[in-house]
Amino acid sequence: MSNAELLPLLDPADQAEEPCCPPLTERPFTAEEAETAARMFKALGDPVRLRLFSAVASHEGGEACVCDISDVGVSQPTVSHHLKKLKEAGLLTSERRGTWVYYRVEPSVLAAMGKLLTIAPAAA
């Protein structure tokens, strides 16, 4: 496992906590929330990283071996670089099994991303 700092995200089983940031339409972000969201969006701002993130997130079982997702039109060292950037942003976790590394998108990451982009209900 990596010792890279992960984003503080919502555990779907714990409804008492908020994800990294409120919905964009709820209120202005604090400086810390903006920093957290910017790291996430910056990591996903590259088409290769977005493809890799999507490949991991949509892979059967919720995790993917690097050997199964590396066909994104760039060299293996470049794939490794992009996966590292996704991990540093807290979007992926990884586990080495023998000679292969398996990547996973934690459900809390997807929940937080979905909540961030959700329109807050209008006050009645």
Short mmCIF file of N, CA, C and O in Angstrom, two decimals:
data_model
loop_
_atom_site.label_atom_id
_atom_site.label_comp_id
_atom_site.label_asym_id
_atom_site.label_seq_id
_atom_site.Cartn_x
_atom_site.Cartn_y
_atom_site.Cartn_z
N MET A 1 0.83 -1.18 0.00
CA MET A 1 0.00 0.00 0.00
C MET A 1 0.88 1.24 0.00
O MET A 1 1.97 1.24 0.53
N SER A 2 0.36 2.28 -0.56
CA SER A 2 1.08 3.54 -0.63
C SER A 2 0.85 4.36 0.62
O SER A 2 -0.16 4.22 1.30
N ASN A 3 1.80 5.22 0.93
CA ASN A 3 1.61 6.11 2.05
C ASN A 3 1.19 7.49 1.58
O ASN A 3 1.28 8.46 2.31
N ALA A 4 0.72 7.60 0.33
CA ALA A 4 0.25 8.87 -0.22
C ALA A 4 -0.97 9.34 0.55
O ALA A 4 -1.80 8.54 0.99
N GLU A 5 -1.08 10.65 0.71
CA GLU A 5 -2.21 11.22 1.44
C GLU A 5 -3.49 11.04 0.62
O GLU A 5 -3.53 11.33 -0.57
N LEU A 6 -4.54 10.55 1.26
CA LEU A 6 -5.82 10.37 0.59
C LEU A 6 -6.74 11.53 0.92
O LEU A 6 -6.64 12.14 1.98
N LEU A 7 -7.65 11.82 0.01
CA LEU A 7 -8.63 12.86 0.26
C LEU A 7 -9.59 12.42 1.35
O LEU A 7 -9.94 11.25 1.43
N PRO A 8 -10.05 13.33 2.20
CA PRO A 8 -11.03 12.97 3.22
C PRO A 8 -12.41 12.83 2.58
O PRO A 8 -13.06 13.82 2.28
N LEU A 9 -12.83 11.60 2.33
CA LEU A 9 -14.08 11.36 1.63
C LEU A 9 -15.08 10.62 2.49
O LEU A 9 -14.75 10.08 3.53
N LEU A 10 -16.31 10.57 2.02
CA LEU A 10 -17.42 9.97 2.73
C LEU A 10 -17.36 8.45 2.69
O LEU A 10 -17.12 7.86 1.66
N ASP A 11 -17.59 7.84 3.83
CA ASP A 11 -17.80 6.41 3.90
C ASP A 11 -19.30 6.20 3.70
O ASP A 11 -20.10 6.69 4.50
N PRO A 12 -19.73 5.50 2.63
CA PRO A 12 -21.16 5.38 2.35
C PRO A 12 -21.94 4.79 3.51
O PRO A 12 -23.12 5.07 3.67
N ALA A 13 -21.31 3.99 4.35
CA ALA A 13 -22.01 3.39 5.48
C ALA A 13 -22.21 4.38 6.61
O ALA A 13 -23.02 4.15 7.51
N ASP A 14 -21.51 5.49 6.59
CA ASP A 14 -21.58 6.47 7.67
C ASP A 14 -22.28 7.72 7.17
O ASP A 14 -21.67 8.60 6.58
N GLN A 15 -23.58 7.83 7.41
CA GLN A 15 -24.37 8.94 6.92
C GLN A 15 -24.16 10.22 7.72
O GLN A 15 -24.59 11.28 7.32
N ALA A 16 -23.50 10.16 8.88
CA ALA A 16 -23.31 11.33 9.72
C ALA A 16 -22.23 12.25 9.19
O ALA A 16 -22.21 13.43 9.51
N GLU A 17 -21.31 11.75 8.39
CA GLU A 17 -20.21 12.55 7.88
C GLU A 17 -20.54 13.12 6.52
O GLU A 17 -21.31 12.56 5.76
N GLU A 18 -19.92 14.24 6.20
CA GLU A 18 -20.04 14.85 4.89
C GLU A 18 -18.88 14.41 4.02
O GLU A 18 -17.80 14.13 4.53
N PRO A 19 -19.06 14.37 2.70
CA PRO A 19 -17.93 14.06 1.83
C PRO A 19 -16.95 15.22 1.81
O PRO A 19 -17.12 16.19 2.54
N CYS A 20 -15.97 15.15 0.95
CA CYS A 20 -14.93 16.18 0.92
C CYS A 20 -15.49 17.57 0.75
O CYS A 20 -14.96 18.52 1.31
N CYS A 21 -16.57 17.69 0.04
CA CYS A 21 -17.10 19.02 -0.26
C CYS A 21 -18.62 18.95 -0.40
O CYS A 21 -19.16 17.94 -0.81
N PRO A 22 -19.32 20.06 -0.11
CA PRO A 22 -20.77 20.08 -0.32
C PRO A 22 -21.08 20.19 -1.81
O PRO A 22 -20.18 20.49 -2.60
N PRO A 23 -22.32 19.98 -2.21
CA PRO A 23 -22.67 20.22 -3.61
C PRO A 23 -22.28 21.65 -4.01
O PRO A 23 -22.36 22.57 -3.19
N LEU A 24 -21.86 21.81 -5.24
CA LEU A 24 -21.43 23.13 -5.72
C LEU A 24 -22.50 24.20 -5.56
O LEU A 24 -22.19 25.37 -5.37
N THR A 25 -23.76 23.79 -5.62
CA THR A 25 -24.86 24.76 -5.55
C THR A 25 -25.33 25.04 -4.13
O THR A 25 -26.19 25.88 -3.93
N GLU A 26 -24.77 24.34 -3.15
CA GLU A 26 -25.24 24.50 -1.77
C GLU A 26 -24.72 25.78 -1.11
O GLU A 26 -25.45 26.51 -0.47
N ARG A 27 -23.42 26.02 -1.24
CA ARG A 27 -22.77 27.19 -0.64
C ARG A 27 -21.37 27.29 -1.23
O ARG A 27 -20.87 26.34 -1.81
N PRO A 28 -20.74 28.44 -1.08
CA PRO A 28 -19.36 28.56 -1.56
C PRO A 28 -18.43 27.64 -0.78
O PRO A 28 -18.62 27.41 0.41
N PHE A 29 -17.43 27.13 -1.45
CA PHE A 29 -16.44 26.27 -0.81
C PHE A 29 -15.56 27.07 0.14
O PHE A 29 -15.27 28.24 -0.11
N THR A 30 -15.12 26.40 1.19
CA THR A 30 -14.04 26.96 2.00
C THR A 30 -12.75 26.78 1.22
O THR A 30 -12.71 26.04 0.22
N ALA A 31 -11.68 27.41 1.68
CA ALA A 31 -10.38 27.27 1.00
C ALA A 31 -9.94 25.80 1.01
O ALA A 31 -9.44 25.30 0.00
N GLU A 32 -10.13 25.10 2.11
CA GLU A 32 -9.73 23.69 2.21
C GLU A 32 -10.56 22.81 1.28
O GLU A 32 -10.02 21.94 0.60
N GLU A 33 -11.86 23.05 1.22
CA GLU A 33 -12.72 22.27 0.32
C GLU A 33 -12.35 22.51 -1.14
O GLU A 33 -12.31 21.57 -1.93
N ALA A 34 -12.05 23.74 -1.47
CA ALA A 34 -11.66 24.06 -2.85
C ALA A 34 -10.35 23.38 -3.20
O ALA A 34 -10.19 22.86 -4.32
N GLU A 35 -9.40 23.34 -2.28
CA GLU A 35 -8.12 22.68 -2.51
C GLU A 35 -8.34 21.18 -2.75
O GLU A 35 -7.76 20.59 -3.67
N THR A 36 -9.17 20.55 -1.94
CA THR A 36 -9.46 19.13 -2.07
C THR A 36 -10.12 18.82 -3.41
O THR A 36 -9.71 17.91 -4.13
N ALA A 37 -11.15 19.58 -3.76
CA ALA A 37 -11.85 19.35 -5.02
C ALA A 37 -10.93 19.63 -6.22
O ALA A 37 -10.97 18.90 -7.21
N ALA A 38 -10.10 20.65 -6.12
CA ALA A 38 -9.20 20.99 -7.22
C ALA A 38 -8.20 19.87 -7.48
O ALA A 38 -7.91 19.56 -8.64
N ARG A 39 -7.66 19.24 -6.42
CA ARG A 39 -6.73 18.11 -6.61
C ARG A 39 -7.42 16.98 -7.35
O ARG A 39 -6.85 16.38 -8.26
N MET A 40 -8.67 16.71 -6.98
CA MET A 40 -9.42 15.64 -7.62
C MET A 40 -9.67 15.96 -9.10
O MET A 40 -9.38 15.14 -9.98
N PHE A 41 -10.17 17.17 -9.37
CA PHE A 41 -10.46 17.53 -10.75
C PHE A 41 -9.19 17.67 -11.59
O PHE A 41 -9.20 17.32 -12.77
N LYS A 42 -8.12 18.15 -11.00
CA LYS A 42 -6.86 18.26 -11.73
C LYS A 42 -6.38 16.89 -12.17
O LYS A 42 -5.94 16.70 -13.31
N ALA A 43 -6.49 15.92 -11.28
CA ALA A 43 -6.07 14.55 -11.61
C ALA A 43 -6.93 13.98 -12.72
O ALA A 43 -6.43 13.25 -13.59
N LEU A 44 -8.20 14.30 -12.74
CA LEU A 44 -9.11 13.77 -13.76
C LEU A 44 -9.13 14.63 -15.02
O LEU A 44 -9.78 14.29 -16.00
N GLY A 45 -8.38 15.74 -15.02
CA GLY A 45 -8.38 16.65 -16.15
C GLY A 45 -7.58 16.17 -17.35
O GLY A 45 -7.62 16.79 -18.40
N ASP A 46 -6.88 15.08 -17.22
CA ASP A 46 -6.11 14.51 -18.32
C ASP A 46 -6.91 13.36 -18.94
O ASP A 46 -7.39 12.49 -18.20
N PRO A 47 -7.07 13.33 -20.27
CA PRO A 47 -7.88 12.27 -20.88
C PRO A 47 -7.37 10.85 -20.58
O PRO A 47 -8.19 9.94 -20.39
N VAL A 48 -6.07 10.66 -20.52
CA VAL A 48 -5.54 9.32 -20.21
C VAL A 48 -5.90 8.94 -18.77
O VAL A 48 -6.33 7.82 -18.51
N ARG A 49 -5.76 9.88 -17.84
CA ARG A 49 -6.11 9.58 -16.45
C ARG A 49 -7.59 9.29 -16.31
O ARG A 49 -7.99 8.39 -15.57
N LEU A 50 -8.40 10.06 -17.01
CA LEU A 50 -9.84 9.83 -16.95
C LEU A 50 -10.20 8.45 -17.50
O LEU A 50 -11.02 7.74 -16.93
N ARG A 51 -9.54 8.04 -18.59
CA ARG A 51 -9.77 6.70 -19.14
C ARG A 51 -9.33 5.62 -18.16
O ARG A 51 -10.02 4.61 -17.98
N LEU A 52 -8.17 5.81 -17.53
CA LEU A 52 -7.70 4.82 -16.55
C LEU A 52 -8.64 4.74 -15.36
O LEU A 52 -8.97 3.65 -14.88
N PHE A 53 -9.07 5.90 -14.85
CA PHE A 53 -10.00 5.92 -13.71
C PHE A 53 -11.29 5.21 -14.08
O PHE A 53 -11.81 4.40 -13.31
N SER A 54 -11.81 5.48 -15.27
CA SER A 54 -13.03 4.84 -15.74
C SER A 54 -12.84 3.34 -15.90
O SER A 54 -13.73 2.55 -15.56
N ALA A 55 -11.68 2.93 -16.42
CA ALA A 55 -11.41 1.50 -16.60
C ALA A 55 -11.39 0.77 -15.26
O ALA A 55 -11.92 -0.33 -15.14
N VAL A 56 -10.80 1.38 -14.25
CA VAL A 56 -10.78 0.77 -12.92
C VAL A 56 -12.18 0.75 -12.32
O VAL A 56 -12.66 -0.27 -11.83
N ALA A 57 -12.86 1.89 -12.37
CA ALA A 57 -14.19 2.01 -11.75
C ALA A 57 -15.20 1.06 -12.37
O ALA A 57 -16.07 0.52 -11.67
N SER A 58 -15.09 0.82 -13.69
CA SER A 58 -16.08 -0.02 -14.37
C SER A 58 -15.67 -1.48 -14.48
O SER A 58 -16.44 -2.31 -14.99
N HIS A 59 -14.48 -1.81 -14.01
CA HIS A 59 -13.98 -3.18 -14.14
C HIS A 59 -14.76 -4.12 -13.22
O HIS A 59 -15.16 -3.75 -12.12
N GLU A 60 -14.98 -5.34 -13.70
CA GLU A 60 -15.70 -6.34 -12.93
C GLU A 60 -15.05 -6.54 -11.56
O GLU A 60 -13.83 -6.64 -11.46
N GLY A 61 -15.85 -6.55 -10.52
CA GLY A 61 -15.34 -6.74 -9.18
C GLY A 61 -14.85 -5.46 -8.52
O GLY A 61 -14.40 -5.48 -7.38
N GLY A 62 -14.87 -4.35 -9.25
CA GLY A 62 -14.49 -3.08 -8.68
C GLY A 62 -13.00 -2.84 -8.55
O GLY A 62 -12.58 -1.87 -7.94
N GLU A 63 -12.20 -3.73 -9.10
CA GLU A 63 -10.75 -3.53 -9.10
C GLU A 63 -10.20 -4.08 -10.39
O GLU A 63 -10.81 -4.92 -11.04
N ALA A 64 -9.03 -3.56 -10.78
CA ALA A 64 -8.43 -3.97 -12.03
C ALA A 64 -6.93 -4.11 -11.88
O ALA A 64 -6.28 -3.28 -11.24
N CYS A 65 -6.41 -5.14 -12.50
CA CYS A 65 -4.96 -5.34 -12.57
C CYS A 65 -4.42 -4.35 -13.60
O CYS A 65 -5.06 -4.10 -14.62
N VAL A 66 -3.26 -3.81 -13.32
CA VAL A 66 -2.66 -2.87 -14.27
C VAL A 66 -2.51 -3.54 -15.64
O VAL A 66 -2.62 -2.87 -16.67
N CYS A 67 -2.34 -4.84 -15.68
CA CYS A 67 -2.21 -5.56 -16.95
C CYS A 67 -3.50 -5.52 -17.77
O CYS A 67 -3.46 -5.68 -18.98
N ASP A 68 -4.64 -5.28 -17.11
CA ASP A 68 -5.94 -5.25 -17.79
C ASP A 68 -6.34 -3.87 -18.27
O ASP A 68 -7.28 -3.73 -19.05
N ILE A 69 -5.69 -2.82 -17.79
CA ILE A 69 -6.14 -1.47 -18.10
C ILE A 69 -5.08 -0.62 -18.79
O ILE A 69 -5.30 0.56 -19.03
N SER A 70 -3.94 -1.19 -19.13
CA SER A 70 -2.83 -0.38 -19.64
C SER A 70 -2.92 -0.06 -21.13
O SER A 70 -2.08 0.66 -21.66
N ASP A 71 -3.94 -0.54 -21.83
CA ASP A 71 -4.08 -0.28 -23.26
C ASP A 71 -4.86 1.01 -23.49
O ASP A 71 -6.01 1.00 -23.89
N VAL A 72 -4.20 2.13 -23.21
CA VAL A 72 -4.85 3.44 -23.39
C VAL A 72 -4.07 4.32 -24.37
O VAL A 72 -4.24 5.53 -24.38
N GLY A 73 -3.21 3.71 -25.16
CA GLY A 73 -2.51 4.44 -26.21
C GLY A 73 -1.23 5.13 -25.79
O GLY A 73 -0.72 5.95 -26.55
N VAL A 74 -0.74 4.84 -24.60
CA VAL A 74 0.54 5.41 -24.15
C VAL A 74 1.42 4.28 -23.64
O VAL A 74 0.94 3.16 -23.39
N SER A 75 2.70 4.57 -23.45
CA SER A 75 3.64 3.55 -22.99
C SER A 75 3.37 3.14 -21.53
O SER A 75 2.71 3.87 -20.78
N GLN A 76 3.89 1.98 -21.15
CA GLN A 76 3.69 1.49 -19.79
C GLN A 76 4.24 2.46 -18.73
O GLN A 76 3.57 2.70 -17.73
N PRO A 77 5.42 3.06 -18.92
CA PRO A 77 5.87 4.03 -17.93
C PRO A 77 4.92 5.22 -17.78
O PRO A 77 4.72 5.74 -16.68
N THR A 78 4.31 5.63 -18.89
CA THR A 78 3.35 6.74 -18.83
C THR A 78 2.08 6.32 -18.10
O THR A 78 1.52 7.09 -17.32
N VAL A 79 1.62 5.09 -18.33
CA VAL A 79 0.47 4.56 -17.59
C VAL A 79 0.78 4.58 -16.09
O VAL A 79 -0.03 5.04 -15.28
N SER A 80 1.96 4.11 -15.72
CA SER A 80 2.35 4.10 -14.31
C SER A 80 2.37 5.50 -13.73
O SER A 80 1.92 5.72 -12.59
N HIS A 81 2.86 6.46 -14.49
CA HIS A 81 2.88 7.85 -14.03
C HIS A 81 1.46 8.35 -13.76
O HIS A 81 1.19 8.97 -12.73
N HIS A 82 0.55 8.10 -14.70
CA HIS A 82 -0.83 8.57 -14.54
C HIS A 82 -1.53 7.87 -13.38
O HIS A 82 -2.29 8.51 -12.63
N LEU A 83 -1.30 6.58 -13.20
CA LEU A 83 -1.89 5.87 -12.06
C LEU A 83 -1.36 6.44 -10.75
O LEU A 83 -2.11 6.58 -9.77
N LYS A 84 -0.09 6.79 -10.72
CA LYS A 84 0.50 7.39 -9.53
C LYS A 84 -0.19 8.72 -9.21
O LYS A 84 -0.51 9.00 -8.05
N LYS A 85 -0.44 9.53 -10.22
CA LYS A 85 -1.11 10.82 -10.02
C LYS A 85 -2.53 10.62 -9.50
O LYS A 85 -2.99 11.37 -8.62
N LEU A 86 -3.24 9.61 -9.99
CA LEU A 86 -4.58 9.32 -9.50
C LEU A 86 -4.55 8.86 -8.04
O LEU A 86 -5.41 9.22 -7.25
N LYS A 87 -3.53 8.09 -7.69
CA LYS A 87 -3.38 7.65 -6.29
C LYS A 87 -3.06 8.84 -5.39
O LYS A 87 -3.61 8.96 -4.30
N GLU A 88 -2.17 9.72 -5.84
CA GLU A 88 -1.79 10.88 -5.04
C GLU A 88 -2.98 11.80 -4.78
O GLU A 88 -3.04 12.46 -3.75
N ALA A 89 -3.92 11.84 -5.72
CA ALA A 89 -5.12 12.66 -5.55
C ALA A 89 -6.17 11.96 -4.69
O ALA A 89 -7.21 12.54 -4.40
N GLY A 90 -5.90 10.73 -4.28
CA GLY A 90 -6.84 10.00 -3.44
C GLY A 90 -7.96 9.34 -4.19
O GLY A 90 -8.93 8.87 -3.59
N LEU A 91 -7.85 9.27 -5.51
CA LEU A 91 -8.92 8.69 -6.33
C LEU A 91 -8.81 7.17 -6.48
O LEU A 91 -9.80 6.51 -6.75
N LEU A 92 -7.60 6.64 -6.34
CA LEU A 92 -7.37 5.20 -6.45
C LEU A 92 -6.56 4.71 -5.25
O LEU A 92 -5.78 5.46 -4.67
N THR A 93 -6.76 3.45 -4.92
CA THR A 93 -5.87 2.75 -4.00
C THR A 93 -5.28 1.58 -4.76
O THR A 93 -5.80 1.19 -5.82
N SER A 94 -4.20 1.03 -4.26
CA SER A 94 -3.58 -0.08 -4.97
C SER A 94 -3.05 -1.11 -3.99
O SER A 94 -2.84 -0.82 -2.82
N GLU A 95 -2.87 -2.31 -4.52
CA GLU A 95 -2.32 -3.43 -3.74
C GLU A 95 -1.47 -4.28 -4.67
O GLU A 95 -1.92 -4.66 -5.76
N ARG A 96 -0.25 -4.57 -4.26
CA ARG A 96 0.62 -5.44 -5.05
C ARG A 96 0.31 -6.88 -4.69
O ARG A 96 0.27 -7.26 -3.53
N ARG A 97 0.12 -7.69 -5.73
CA ARG A 97 -0.09 -9.13 -5.57
C ARG A 97 0.88 -9.83 -6.50
O ARG A 97 0.66 -9.87 -7.71
N GLY A 98 1.94 -10.35 -5.93
CA GLY A 98 2.99 -10.96 -6.75
C GLY A 98 3.66 -9.89 -7.58
O GLY A 98 4.13 -8.89 -7.07
N THR A 99 3.66 -10.08 -8.90
CA THR A 99 4.30 -9.11 -9.78
C THR A 99 3.33 -8.06 -10.31
O THR A 99 3.75 -7.12 -10.98
N TRP A 100 2.04 -8.19 -10.02
CA TRP A 100 1.04 -7.26 -10.55
C TRP A 100 0.52 -6.33 -9.47
O TRP A 100 0.47 -6.69 -8.30
N VAL A 101 0.08 -5.17 -9.90
CA VAL A 101 -0.55 -4.21 -8.99
C VAL A 101 -2.02 -4.10 -9.39
O VAL A 101 -2.35 -3.96 -10.57
N TYR A 102 -2.88 -4.19 -8.39
CA TYR A 102 -4.33 -4.08 -8.59
C TYR A 102 -4.80 -2.74 -8.06
O TYR A 102 -4.42 -2.34 -6.96
N TYR A 103 -5.65 -2.07 -8.83
CA TYR A 103 -6.15 -0.75 -8.47
C TYR A 103 -7.64 -0.84 -8.18
O TYR A 103 -8.36 -1.63 -8.79
N ARG A 104 -8.09 0.01 -7.26
CA ARG A 104 -9.50 0.04 -6.86
C ARG A 104 -9.92 1.49 -6.65
O ARG A 104 -9.16 2.29 -6.13
N VAL A 105 -11.16 1.79 -7.07
CA VAL A 105 -11.79 3.06 -6.75
C VAL A 105 -12.68 2.77 -5.55
O VAL A 105 -13.58 1.93 -5.64
N GLU A 106 -12.41 3.43 -4.46
CA GLU A 106 -13.23 3.21 -3.27
C GLU A 106 -14.64 3.76 -3.50
O GLU A 106 -14.79 4.83 -4.10
N PRO A 107 -15.67 3.05 -3.04
CA PRO A 107 -17.04 3.55 -3.21
C PRO A 107 -17.23 4.96 -2.65
O PRO A 107 -18.00 5.75 -3.18
N SER A 108 -16.51 5.29 -1.59
CA SER A 108 -16.65 6.62 -1.00
C SER A 108 -16.19 7.71 -1.96
O SER A 108 -16.70 8.83 -1.94
N VAL A 109 -15.22 7.40 -2.83
CA VAL A 109 -14.74 8.38 -3.81
C VAL A 109 -15.86 8.68 -4.80
O VAL A 109 -16.16 9.84 -5.09
N LEU A 110 -16.49 7.63 -5.32
CA LEU A 110 -17.58 7.84 -6.28
C LEU A 110 -18.76 8.54 -5.63
O LEU A 110 -19.38 9.42 -6.23
N ALA A 111 -19.07 8.19 -4.38
CA ALA A 111 -20.17 8.85 -3.67
C ALA A 111 -19.88 10.33 -3.47
O ALA A 111 -20.75 11.18 -3.68
N ALA A 112 -18.65 10.66 -3.09
CA ALA A 112 -18.28 12.06 -2.88
C ALA A 112 -18.32 12.85 -4.18
O ALA A 112 -18.79 13.99 -4.21
N MET A 113 -17.83 12.24 -5.26
CA MET A 113 -17.85 12.93 -6.55
C MET A 113 -19.28 13.18 -7.00
O MET A 113 -19.61 14.25 -7.51
N GLY A 114 -20.14 12.18 -6.81
CA GLY A 114 -21.54 12.35 -7.18
C GLY A 114 -22.22 13.43 -6.36
O GLY A 114 -22.97 14.25 -6.89
N LYS A 115 -21.94 13.46 -5.07
CA LYS A 115 -22.56 14.47 -4.20
C LYS A 115 -22.07 15.87 -4.57
O LYS A 115 -22.85 16.83 -4.56
N LEU A 116 -20.80 16.00 -4.88
CA LEU A 116 -20.22 17.29 -5.24
C LEU A 116 -20.93 17.90 -6.44
O LEU A 116 -21.19 19.10 -6.50
N LEU A 117 -21.28 17.06 -7.40
CA LEU A 117 -21.89 17.55 -8.64
C LEU A 117 -23.42 17.51 -8.64
O LEU A 117 -24.05 17.76 -9.66
N THR A 118 -24.01 17.22 -7.48
CA THR A 118 -25.46 17.15 -7.36
C THR A 118 -26.02 18.53 -7.06
O THR A 118 -25.43 19.32 -6.33
N ILE A 119 -27.15 18.83 -7.64
CA ILE A 119 -27.82 20.10 -7.37
C ILE A 119 -28.54 19.97 -6.03
O ILE A 119 -29.32 19.05 -5.80
N ALA A 120 -28.25 20.90 -5.13
CA ALA A 120 -28.89 20.90 -3.81
C ALA A 120 -30.38 21.20 -3.98
O ALA A 120 -30.76 22.04 -4.82
N PRO A 121 -31.24 20.53 -3.19
CA PRO A 121 -32.68 20.81 -3.29
C PRO A 121 -32.96 22.26 -2.89
O PRO A 121 -32.35 22.80 -1.98
N ALA A 122 -33.91 22.87 -3.60
CA ALA A 122 -34.29 24.25 -3.30
C ALA A 122 -35.03 24.31 -1.97
O ALA A 122 -35.79 23.41 -1.64
N ALA A 123 -34.79 25.35 -1.23
CA ALA A 123 -35.48 25.54 0.05
C ALA A 123 -36.94 25.84 -0.20
O ALA A 123 -37.29 26.63 -1.08
N ALA A 124 -37.80 25.22 0.59
CA ALA A 124 -39.25 25.40 0.38
C ALA A 124 -39.77 26.60 1.11
O ALA A 124 -39.30 27.07 2.06
#
